Tab-separated table of C-alpha atoms in Angstrom:
chain	number	residue	atom	x	y	z
A	251	MET	CA	-65.546	8.445	-32.114
A	252	SER	CA	-67.080	9.310	-35.467
A	253	ALA	CA	-65.887	7.542	-38.613
A	254	ARG	CA	-66.915	10.599	-40.660
A	255	THR	CA	-64.407	13.047	-39.153
A	256	LEU	CA	-61.252	12.523	-41.234
A	257	PRO	CA	-62.358	14.362	-44.419
A	258	LEU	CA	-63.388	17.451	-42.424
A	259	LEU	CA	-60.127	17.468	-40.465
A	260	PHE	CA	-58.014	17.006	-43.587
A	261	LEU	CA	-59.788	19.695	-45.647
A	262	ASN	CA	-59.914	22.335	-42.919
A	263	LEU	CA	-56.284	21.912	-41.895
A	264	GLY	CA	-55.320	21.923	-45.561
A	265	GLY	CA	-57.245	25.154	-46.061
A	266	GLU	CA	-55.386	26.808	-43.181
A	267	MET	CA	-52.078	25.613	-44.621
A	268	LEU	CA	-52.905	27.210	-47.982
A	269	TYR	CA	-53.907	30.494	-46.294
A	270	ILE	CA	-50.528	30.738	-44.562
A	271	LEU	CA	-48.447	29.746	-47.582
A	272	ASP	CA	-50.320	32.158	-49.850
A	273	GLN	CA	-49.796	35.027	-47.402
A	274	ARG	CA	-46.051	34.375	-47.074
A	275	LEU	CA	-45.549	33.854	-50.807
A	276	ARG	CA	-47.446	37.038	-51.646
A	277	ALA	CA	-45.329	38.973	-49.162
A	278	GLN	CA	-42.164	37.871	-50.956
A	279	SER	CA	-43.349	38.044	-54.579
A	280	ILE	CA	-41.532	40.435	-56.931
A	281	PRO	CA	-43.175	41.636	-60.190
A	282	GLY	CA	-41.988	39.368	-62.998
A	283	GLU	CA	-40.439	42.138	-65.074
A	284	LYS	CA	-38.391	43.367	-62.088
A	285	ALA	CA	-37.427	40.039	-60.567
A	286	ARG	CA	-34.013	38.472	-60.883
A	287	LYS	CA	-33.716	34.803	-61.714
A	288	ASP	CA	-33.176	33.972	-58.053
A	289	GLU	CA	-36.244	35.842	-56.695
A	290	TRP	CA	-39.816	34.728	-56.092
A	291	THR	CA	-42.417	35.991	-58.563
A	292	ASP	CA	-46.195	35.845	-58.643
A	293	VAL	CA	-45.877	33.116	-61.272
A	294	ASP	CA	-43.904	31.038	-58.757
A	295	ARG	CA	-46.563	31.631	-56.104
A	296	LYS	CA	-49.356	30.499	-58.419
A	297	ARG	CA	-47.393	27.438	-59.420
A	298	VAL	CA	-46.849	26.449	-55.778
A	299	MET	CA	-50.535	26.934	-54.921
A	300	ASN	CA	-51.742	25.102	-58.027
A	301	ASP	CA	-49.423	22.137	-57.466
A	302	ILE	CA	-50.410	21.727	-53.818
A	303	ILE	CA	-54.141	22.120	-54.488
A	304	THR	CA	-53.994	19.691	-57.424
A	305	THR	CA	-52.342	17.085	-55.216
A	306	MET	CA	-54.650	17.738	-52.265
A	307	PHE	CA	-57.858	17.359	-54.285
A	308	ASN	CA	-56.921	14.398	-56.438
A	309	LYS	CA	-60.258	12.811	-57.329
A	310	LYS	CA	-59.438	9.174	-56.549
A	311	PHE	CA	-57.769	10.108	-53.284
A	312	MET	CA	-60.813	12.141	-52.235
A	313	GLU	CA	-63.122	9.229	-53.014
A	314	GLU	CA	-61.106	6.943	-50.741
A	315	LEU	CA	-60.704	9.614	-48.061
A	316	PHE	CA	-64.483	10.027	-47.794
A	317	LYS	CA	-65.059	6.363	-46.966
A	318	PRO	CA	-65.867	5.868	-43.248
A	319	GLN	CA	-62.661	5.378	-41.230
A	320	GLU	CA	-61.042	6.338	-37.943
A	321	LEU	CA	-58.771	9.356	-37.557
A	322	TYR	CA	-55.049	8.853	-38.028
A	323	SER	CA	-52.613	9.805	-35.267
A	324	LYS	CA	-51.231	13.329	-34.966
A	325	LYS	CA	-47.820	12.235	-36.216
A	326	ALA	CA	-49.315	10.453	-39.220
A	327	LEU	CA	-51.344	13.517	-40.218
A	328	ARG	CA	-48.311	15.754	-39.700
A	329	THR	CA	-46.405	13.551	-42.148
A	330	LEU	CA	-49.198	13.893	-44.676
A	331	TYR	CA	-49.114	17.703	-44.617
A	332	ASP	CA	-45.326	17.685	-44.799
A	333	ARG	CA	-45.564	15.857	-48.106
A	334	LEU	CA	-48.344	18.134	-49.343
A	335	ALA	CA	-46.394	21.297	-48.527
A	336	HIS	CA	-43.476	19.956	-50.573
A	337	ALA	CA	-45.572	18.915	-53.565
A	338	SER	CA	-44.128	21.771	-55.621
A	339	ILE	CA	-40.963	23.844	-56.027
A	340	MET	CA	-41.186	25.246	-52.478
A	341	ARG	CA	-38.977	23.986	-49.630
A	342	LEU	CA	-39.558	24.329	-45.881
A	343	ASN	CA	-37.044	23.402	-43.196
A	344	GLN	CA	-38.308	21.257	-40.323
A	345	ALA	CA	-38.645	24.173	-37.902
A	346	SER	CA	-40.687	26.196	-40.406
A	347	MET	CA	-42.834	23.152	-41.192
A	348	ASP	CA	-43.438	22.607	-37.470
A	349	LYS	CA	-44.474	26.232	-37.111
A	350	LEU	CA	-46.761	25.980	-40.133
A	351	TYR	CA	-48.466	22.924	-38.648
A	352	ASP	CA	-48.853	24.660	-35.262
A	353	LEU	CA	-50.625	27.593	-36.909
A	354	MET	CA	-52.876	25.267	-38.901
A	355	THR	CA	-53.974	23.185	-35.936
A	356	MET	CA	-54.560	26.041	-33.502
A	357	ALA	CA	-56.605	28.030	-36.026
A	358	PHE	CA	-58.917	25.109	-36.778
A	359	LYS	CA	-59.169	24.156	-33.103
A	360	TYR	CA	-60.396	27.676	-32.331
A	361	GLN	CA	-62.944	27.470	-35.156
A	362	VAL	CA	-64.308	24.164	-33.846
A	363	LEU	CA	-64.624	25.611	-30.341
A	364	LEU	CA	-66.504	28.661	-31.633
A	365	CYS	CA	-69.001	26.826	-33.845
A	366	PRO	CA	-72.481	27.825	-32.566
A	367	ARG	CA	-73.802	24.318	-33.313
A	368	PRO	CA	-72.011	21.110	-34.373
A	369	LYS	CA	-73.422	21.196	-37.917
A	370	ASP	CA	-71.714	24.551	-38.501
A	371	ILE	CA	-68.406	22.677	-38.796
A	372	LEU	CA	-69.614	21.907	-42.314
A	373	LEU	CA	-70.015	25.646	-43.016
A	374	VAL	CA	-66.444	26.188	-41.764
A	375	THR	CA	-65.294	23.563	-44.278
A	376	PHE	CA	-67.256	25.278	-47.061
A	377	ASN	CA	-65.576	28.588	-46.187
A	378	HIS	CA	-62.155	26.972	-46.556
A	379	LEU	CA	-63.032	25.434	-49.909
A	380	ASP	CA	-64.604	28.663	-51.189
A	381	ALA	CA	-61.369	30.496	-50.386
A	382	ILE	CA	-59.283	27.774	-52.034
A	383	LYS	CA	-61.364	28.210	-55.184
A	384	ASP	CA	-60.382	31.885	-55.197
A	385	PHE	CA	-56.713	30.849	-55.225
A	386	ILE	CA	-57.176	28.861	-58.461
A	387	HIS	CA	-59.999	30.836	-60.120
A	388	ASP	CA	-58.006	31.010	-63.376
A	389	ALA	CA	-57.325	27.236	-63.503
A	390	PRO	CA	-60.621	25.559	-64.575
A	391	GLY	CA	-59.285	22.027	-64.292
A	392	ILE	CA	-58.203	22.411	-60.664
A	393	LEU	CA	-61.371	24.376	-59.903
A	394	ASN	CA	-63.432	21.383	-61.034
A	395	GLN	CA	-61.517	19.163	-58.608
A	396	VAL	CA	-62.468	21.420	-55.685
A	397	ASP	CA	-66.096	21.653	-56.843
A	398	GLU	CA	-66.256	17.869	-56.993
A	399	THR	CA	-65.064	17.692	-53.381
A	400	LEU	CA	-67.747	20.213	-52.388
A	401	ARG	CA	-70.354	17.961	-54.002
A	402	GLN	CA	-68.992	14.983	-52.055
A	403	LEU	CA	-69.257	16.995	-48.837
A	404	ILE	CA	-72.879	17.878	-49.549
A	405	GLU	CA	-73.733	14.278	-50.452
A	406	THR	CA	-71.930	12.766	-47.454
A	407	TYR	CA	-72.787	15.248	-44.699
A	408	GLY	CA	-75.988	16.914	-45.884
A	409	CYS	CA	-78.201	14.139	-44.532
A	410	LEU	CA	-76.445	13.546	-41.197
A	411	SER	CA	-78.367	14.114	-37.970
A	412	ALA	CA	-77.516	16.709	-35.333
A	413	GLY	CA	-76.356	13.854	-33.099
A	414	GLU	CA	-73.854	12.631	-35.695
A	415	PHE	CA	-72.459	16.143	-36.112
A	416	GLN	CA	-72.066	16.298	-32.333
A	417	ARG	CA	-70.035	13.085	-32.472
A	418	ILE	CA	-67.869	14.604	-35.223
A	419	ARG	CA	-67.295	17.731	-33.144
A	420	GLN	CA	-66.435	15.674	-30.077
A	421	THR	CA	-63.972	13.586	-32.107
A	422	LEU	CA	-62.253	16.759	-33.320
A	423	LEU	CA	-62.053	18.192	-29.796
A	424	ILE	CA	-60.493	14.963	-28.510
A	425	PHE	CA	-57.922	15.198	-31.317
A	426	PHE	CA	-57.035	18.791	-30.355
A	427	GLN	CA	-57.379	18.559	-26.564
A	428	ASP	CA	-53.643	18.432	-25.723
A	429	MET	CA	-52.580	21.136	-28.189
A	430	HIS	CA	-51.972	24.481	-26.462
A	431	ILE	CA	-49.677	26.426	-28.802
A	432	ARG	CA	-49.736	30.189	-28.276
A	433	VAL	CA	-50.306	32.230	-31.451
A	434	SER	CA	-49.657	35.974	-31.505
A	435	ILE	CA	-52.831	36.847	-33.436
A	436	PHE	CA	-54.937	35.121	-30.790
A	437	LEU	CA	-52.907	36.573	-27.921
A	438	LYS	CA	-53.178	40.131	-29.287
A	439	ASP	CA	-56.917	39.748	-29.814
A	440	LYS	CA	-57.158	38.387	-26.264
A	441	VAL	CA	-58.915	35.227	-27.349
A	442	GLN	CA	-56.065	33.067	-26.017
A	443	ASN	CA	-54.472	33.016	-22.573
A	444	SER	CA	-50.730	32.915	-21.909
A	445	ASN	CA	-51.002	29.169	-21.244
A	446	GLY	CA	-52.284	28.581	-24.771
A	447	ARG	CA	-55.910	27.931	-23.824
A	448	PHE	CA	-58.669	29.760	-25.672
A	449	VAL	CA	-61.075	32.273	-24.131
A	450	LEU	CA	-64.572	31.573	-25.398
A	451	PRO	CA	-67.071	34.462	-25.665
A	452	ILE	CA	-70.298	34.412	-23.662
A	453	SER	CA	-72.073	36.889	-25.955
A	454	GLY	CA	-72.973	36.996	-29.630
A	455	PRO	CA	-75.374	35.148	-31.934
A	456	VAL	CA	-77.094	32.054	-30.613
A	457	PRO	CA	-77.182	28.892	-32.761
A	458	TRP	CA	-79.591	28.955	-35.675
A	459	GLY	CA	-82.985	27.579	-34.690
A	460	THR	CA	-82.633	28.511	-31.013
A	461	GLU	CA	-83.938	31.471	-29.044
A	462	VAL	CA	-82.124	34.129	-27.067
A	463	PRO	CA	-81.891	33.052	-23.372
A	464	GLY	CA	-84.134	34.953	-20.958
A	465	LEU	CA	-87.468	33.123	-20.979
A	466	ILE	CA	-88.624	29.934	-19.229
A	467	ARG	CA	-91.852	28.320	-20.424
A	468	MET	CA	-93.757	25.718	-18.424
A	469	PHE	CA	-96.215	23.271	-19.982
A	470	ASN	CA	-98.876	20.927	-18.600
A	471	HIS	CA	-99.274	17.250	-19.417
A	472	ASN	CA	-101.282	18.150	-22.541
A	473	GLY	CA	-98.436	20.247	-23.934
A	474	ASP	CA	-100.174	23.566	-23.330
A	475	GLU	CA	-98.131	26.486	-22.045
A	476	VAL	CA	-99.321	27.441	-18.584
A	477	LYS	CA	-96.670	29.820	-17.268
A	478	ARG	CA	-93.813	32.071	-18.348
A	479	THR	CA	-90.901	33.332	-16.278
A	480	GLU	CA	-88.325	35.824	-17.494
A	481	PHE	CA	-84.768	36.194	-16.227
A	482	THR	CA	-81.832	38.427	-17.085
A	483	THR	CA	-78.413	37.347	-18.314
A	484	ASP	CA	-75.007	39.007	-18.101
A	485	ALA	CA	-74.332	38.280	-21.767
A	486	ASN	CA	-75.558	40.091	-24.871
A	487	TYR	CA	-77.158	37.455	-27.099
A	488	VAL	CA	-78.589	38.107	-30.560
A	489	THR	CA	-80.665	36.035	-32.971
A	490	PRO	CA	-78.912	35.219	-36.279
A	491	GLN	CA	-80.597	36.815	-39.295
A	492	ARG	CA	-80.487	33.689	-41.445
A	493	GLU	CA	-78.915	30.256	-41.715
A	494	GLY	CA	-75.745	29.786	-43.755
A	495	SER	CA	-76.094	28.088	-47.128
A	496	PHE	CA	-75.108	24.418	-47.403
A	497	ASP	CA	-75.355	24.505	-51.207
A	498	LEU	CA	-72.520	24.345	-53.729
A	499	TYR	CA	-72.644	28.132	-54.041
A	500	GLY	CA	-74.146	30.496	-51.501
A	501	ASP	CA	-73.681	32.816	-48.561
A	502	ARG	CA	-72.252	30.799	-45.686
A	503	VAL	CA	-73.112	33.649	-43.221
A	504	LEU	CA	-70.706	32.148	-40.668
A	505	LYS	CA	-67.267	33.762	-40.937
A	506	LEU	CA	-65.314	30.993	-39.179
A	507	GLY	CA	-62.892	29.363	-41.600
A	508	THR	CA	-62.326	32.443	-43.743
A	509	ASN	CA	-58.783	33.717	-44.338
A	510	MET	CA	-57.567	35.568	-41.241
A	511	TYR	CA	-54.236	36.275	-42.975
A	512	SER	CA	-55.811	38.487	-45.648
A	513	VAL	CA	-54.746	41.449	-43.470
A	514	SER	CA	-51.006	41.210	-42.997
A	515	ARG	CA	-49.852	41.083	-39.382
A	516	PRO	CA	-47.155	39.067	-37.622
A	517	VAL	CA	-48.005	35.621	-36.295
A	518	GLU	CA	-45.709	33.878	-33.823
A	519	THR	CA	-46.181	30.509	-32.158
A	520	HIS	CA	-44.877	29.496	-28.733
A	521	MET	CA	-45.115	26.297	-26.765
A	522	SER	CA	-46.970	26.834	-23.495
A	523	GLY	CA	-45.471	25.527	-20.272
A	524	SER	CA	-48.075	22.811	-19.947
A	525	SER	CA	-47.445	21.663	-23.507
A	526	LYS	CA	-43.692	21.479	-22.884
A	527	ASN	CA	-44.273	19.379	-19.772
A	528	LEU	CA	-46.685	17.204	-21.702
A	529	ALA	CA	-44.085	16.664	-24.420
A	530	SER	CA	-41.273	15.906	-21.964
A	531	HIS	CA	-43.347	13.217	-20.266
A	532	ALA	CA	-44.991	11.853	-23.397
A	533	LYS	CA	-42.989	8.636	-23.509
A	534	GLU	CA	-43.711	7.657	-19.912
A	535	ASN	CA	-47.370	8.717	-19.836
A	536	VAL	CA	-48.576	7.360	-23.167
A	537	VAL	CA	-49.291	3.665	-23.559
A	538	PRO	CA	-47.315	2.405	-26.582
A	539	ASN	CA	-49.462	1.846	-29.637
A	540	PRO	CA	-48.407	-1.363	-31.416
A	541	PHE	CA	-50.006	-0.121	-34.633
A	542	ALA	CA	-48.288	3.291	-34.647
A	543	LYS	CA	-45.282	2.205	-36.730
A	544	GLU	CA	-47.462	0.417	-39.260
A	545	GLU	CA	-49.754	3.448	-39.498
A	546	LEU	CA	-46.805	5.734	-40.248
A	547	ASN	CA	-45.378	3.245	-42.725
A	548	PHE	CA	-48.756	3.092	-44.425
A	549	LEU	CA	-48.911	6.862	-44.766
A	550	ALA	CA	-45.393	6.859	-46.164
A	551	ARG	CA	-46.510	4.371	-48.802
A	552	LEU	CA	-49.721	6.316	-49.301
A	553	LEU	CA	-47.789	9.471	-50.120
A	554	GLY	CA	-44.822	7.750	-51.727
A	555	GLY	CA	-45.767	9.224	-55.077
A	556	LEU	CA	-45.401	12.712	-53.608
A	557	GLU	CA	-41.745	12.216	-52.668
A	558	ILE	CA	-39.644	14.983	-54.247
A	559	LYS	CA	-36.041	14.303	-55.077
A	560	LYS	CA	-33.689	16.819	-53.555
A	561	PRO	CA	-31.629	18.529	-56.234
A	562	GLY	CA	-27.932	17.877	-56.029
A	563	GLY	CA	-25.046	20.277	-56.242
A	564	SER	CA	-25.729	23.979	-55.887
A	565	ASP	CA	-29.327	23.784	-57.125
A	566	THR	CA	-32.253	23.788	-54.731
A	567	GLY	CA	-35.968	24.439	-54.669
A	568	PHE	CA	-37.352	27.815	-53.677
A	569	ARG	CA	-36.990	28.057	-49.906
A	570	LEU	CA	-39.638	29.564	-47.645
A	571	ASN	CA	-38.957	30.389	-43.993
A	572	LEU	CA	-41.779	31.093	-41.542
A	573	PHE	CA	-39.376	32.786	-39.129
A	574	THR	CA	-37.859	36.255	-39.319
A	575	THR	CA	-34.254	35.115	-39.694
A	576	ASP	CA	-32.195	32.000	-40.354
A	577	GLU	CA	-30.901	32.092	-36.775
A	578	GLU	CA	-34.446	32.158	-35.357
A	579	GLU	CA	-35.391	29.130	-37.421
A	580	GLU	CA	-32.273	27.231	-36.331
A	581	HIS	CA	-32.953	28.090	-32.670
A	582	ALA	CA	-36.542	26.833	-32.992
A	583	ALA	CA	-35.290	23.565	-34.448
A	584	LEU	CA	-32.814	23.081	-31.593
A	585	THR	CA	-35.205	23.956	-28.760
A	586	ARG	CA	-38.298	22.130	-30.002
A	587	PRO	CA	-39.128	19.060	-27.863
A	588	GLU	CA	-37.972	15.876	-29.544
A	589	GLU	CA	-41.420	14.323	-29.213
A	590	LEU	CA	-42.881	17.128	-31.319
A	591	SER	CA	-40.279	16.926	-34.096
A	592	TYR	CA	-41.062	14.868	-37.127
A	593	LYS	CA	-38.427	13.178	-39.214
A	594	VAL	CA	-38.558	11.512	-42.626
A	595	ILE	CA	-40.204	8.109	-42.451
A	596	ASN	CA	-38.572	5.180	-44.204
A	597	ILE	CA	-40.939	3.392	-46.523
A	598	GLU	CA	-41.441	-0.315	-45.896
A	599	ALA	CA	-42.734	-1.818	-49.122
A	600	THR	CA	-44.911	-4.502	-47.512
A	601	GLN	CA	-48.064	-5.717	-49.236
A	602	GLU	CA	-51.280	-4.594	-47.524
A	603	PRO	CA	-54.709	-5.892	-48.603
A	604	GLY	CA	-57.966	-4.015	-48.858
A	605	ARG	CA	-58.834	-0.341	-49.180
A	606	ARG	CA	-55.581	0.997	-47.705
A	607	ALA	CA	-53.557	-0.797	-50.372
A	608	GLU	CA	-55.842	0.818	-52.950
A	609	LEU	CA	-55.186	4.260	-51.403
A	610	SER	CA	-51.468	3.607	-51.626
A	611	ARG	CA	-51.754	2.644	-55.275
A	612	ILE	CA	-53.796	5.722	-56.142
A	613	LEU	CA	-51.479	8.259	-54.525
A	614	GLY	CA	-48.414	6.396	-55.727
A	615	GLU	CA	-49.499	7.212	-59.279
A	616	LEU	CA	-49.822	10.944	-58.660
A	617	GLU	CA	-47.396	13.091	-60.572
A	618	VAL	CA	-45.761	15.965	-58.721
A	619	ALA	CA	-44.077	18.903	-60.402
A	620	GLU	CA	-40.299	18.598	-60.529
A	621	PRO	CA	-38.402	21.240	-58.537
A	622	ARG	CA	-37.382	24.187	-60.611
A	623	PRO	CA	-33.602	24.720	-60.507
A	624	ALA	CA	-32.597	27.822	-58.599
A	625	SER	CA	-29.429	29.137	-57.058
A	626	THR	CA	-28.798	28.897	-53.334
A	627	GLU	CA	-28.674	32.676	-53.196
A	628	LYS	CA	-32.397	32.776	-53.850
A	629	GLY	CA	-33.141	31.106	-50.547
A	630	GLU	CA	-30.718	33.419	-48.748
A	631	ASP	CA	-32.276	36.522	-50.317
A	632	LEU	CA	-35.719	35.267	-49.357
A	633	LEU	CA	-34.707	34.845	-45.730
A	634	ALA	CA	-33.361	38.388	-45.614
A	635	LEU	CA	-36.685	39.716	-46.882
A	636	MET	CA	-38.946	37.598	-44.642
A	637	ASP	CA	-41.105	39.364	-42.073
A	638	GLY	CA	-41.943	36.015	-40.494
A	639	LEU	CA	-45.371	35.189	-39.259
């Protein structure tokens, strides 16, 4: 396991989350001059994106995140993104949040599988951050936060060996290995089977610095080439024209990690049969982790400053639904395996020494925008308009 994996996992999943939220918010935005008080506007969308990105790229949090450490559990990370998604005026029900997380994880898993070489995971991360910068191009302060994270990425990962990047890739694949959620985009493009497993291509560009398969060279003990043998392959390999840029600004060349939601099309997620069976037997097949509760309690403390008070009475935050209708969302919540549902974690205010206590202190001081009052009709109107992913 690599102790340098967590920042890459956090940033790439966060980038996918922002892609999805931006696409759904844009689909529901009404021009400001035409919008009623209870309707989403582009101003609301920008506020949501800015608030989430500001929280996600807090400088002190990033500095602590980049220190070598093991990955957190799936449930702990899911809790983290739940808090991030609610760091503004937007509200997601549990079923929609589950669906959002499914889309995030499966998209990044596919990108990791397709990386021509392990080091290209860094280019995927750069693509996510470049796209995030486009979301906040008119907010210089937030833009500087993202640029600072890019500099930390270059400083931390620019000098790592190919072997260390292979360990990072292997750590990510272990994290994703039991996740087989079917996504309609992948199913329609025939890059995912009906059981939720991905279909990897056997053609295309070879990794940078390697040659197209088809030639075997033999050398003597002095290192001189003495014989060549050619062979044919069933695949169509090509040599990449150039290597992607690992600089602060530049052409990444690799397209993995760019926004696949920029072209609007429906995206549905479904649990595969194997995943359902895995979930139903999770309690009996998994050895209990004595540190799991403490890890979740730590993350609750870590993100305690991001807790948003629910408005009372008839006021509520702006509601976003990732399903087509209210009924579909309610059905998803009822049918989702209990082991894959995530509830609010109670915070245990125990004292914890060392770096983790420092992380808790830092994020506890973060300020999160207060929910903007809105009528309940706004959420209902939004649901009626939703085209659902």
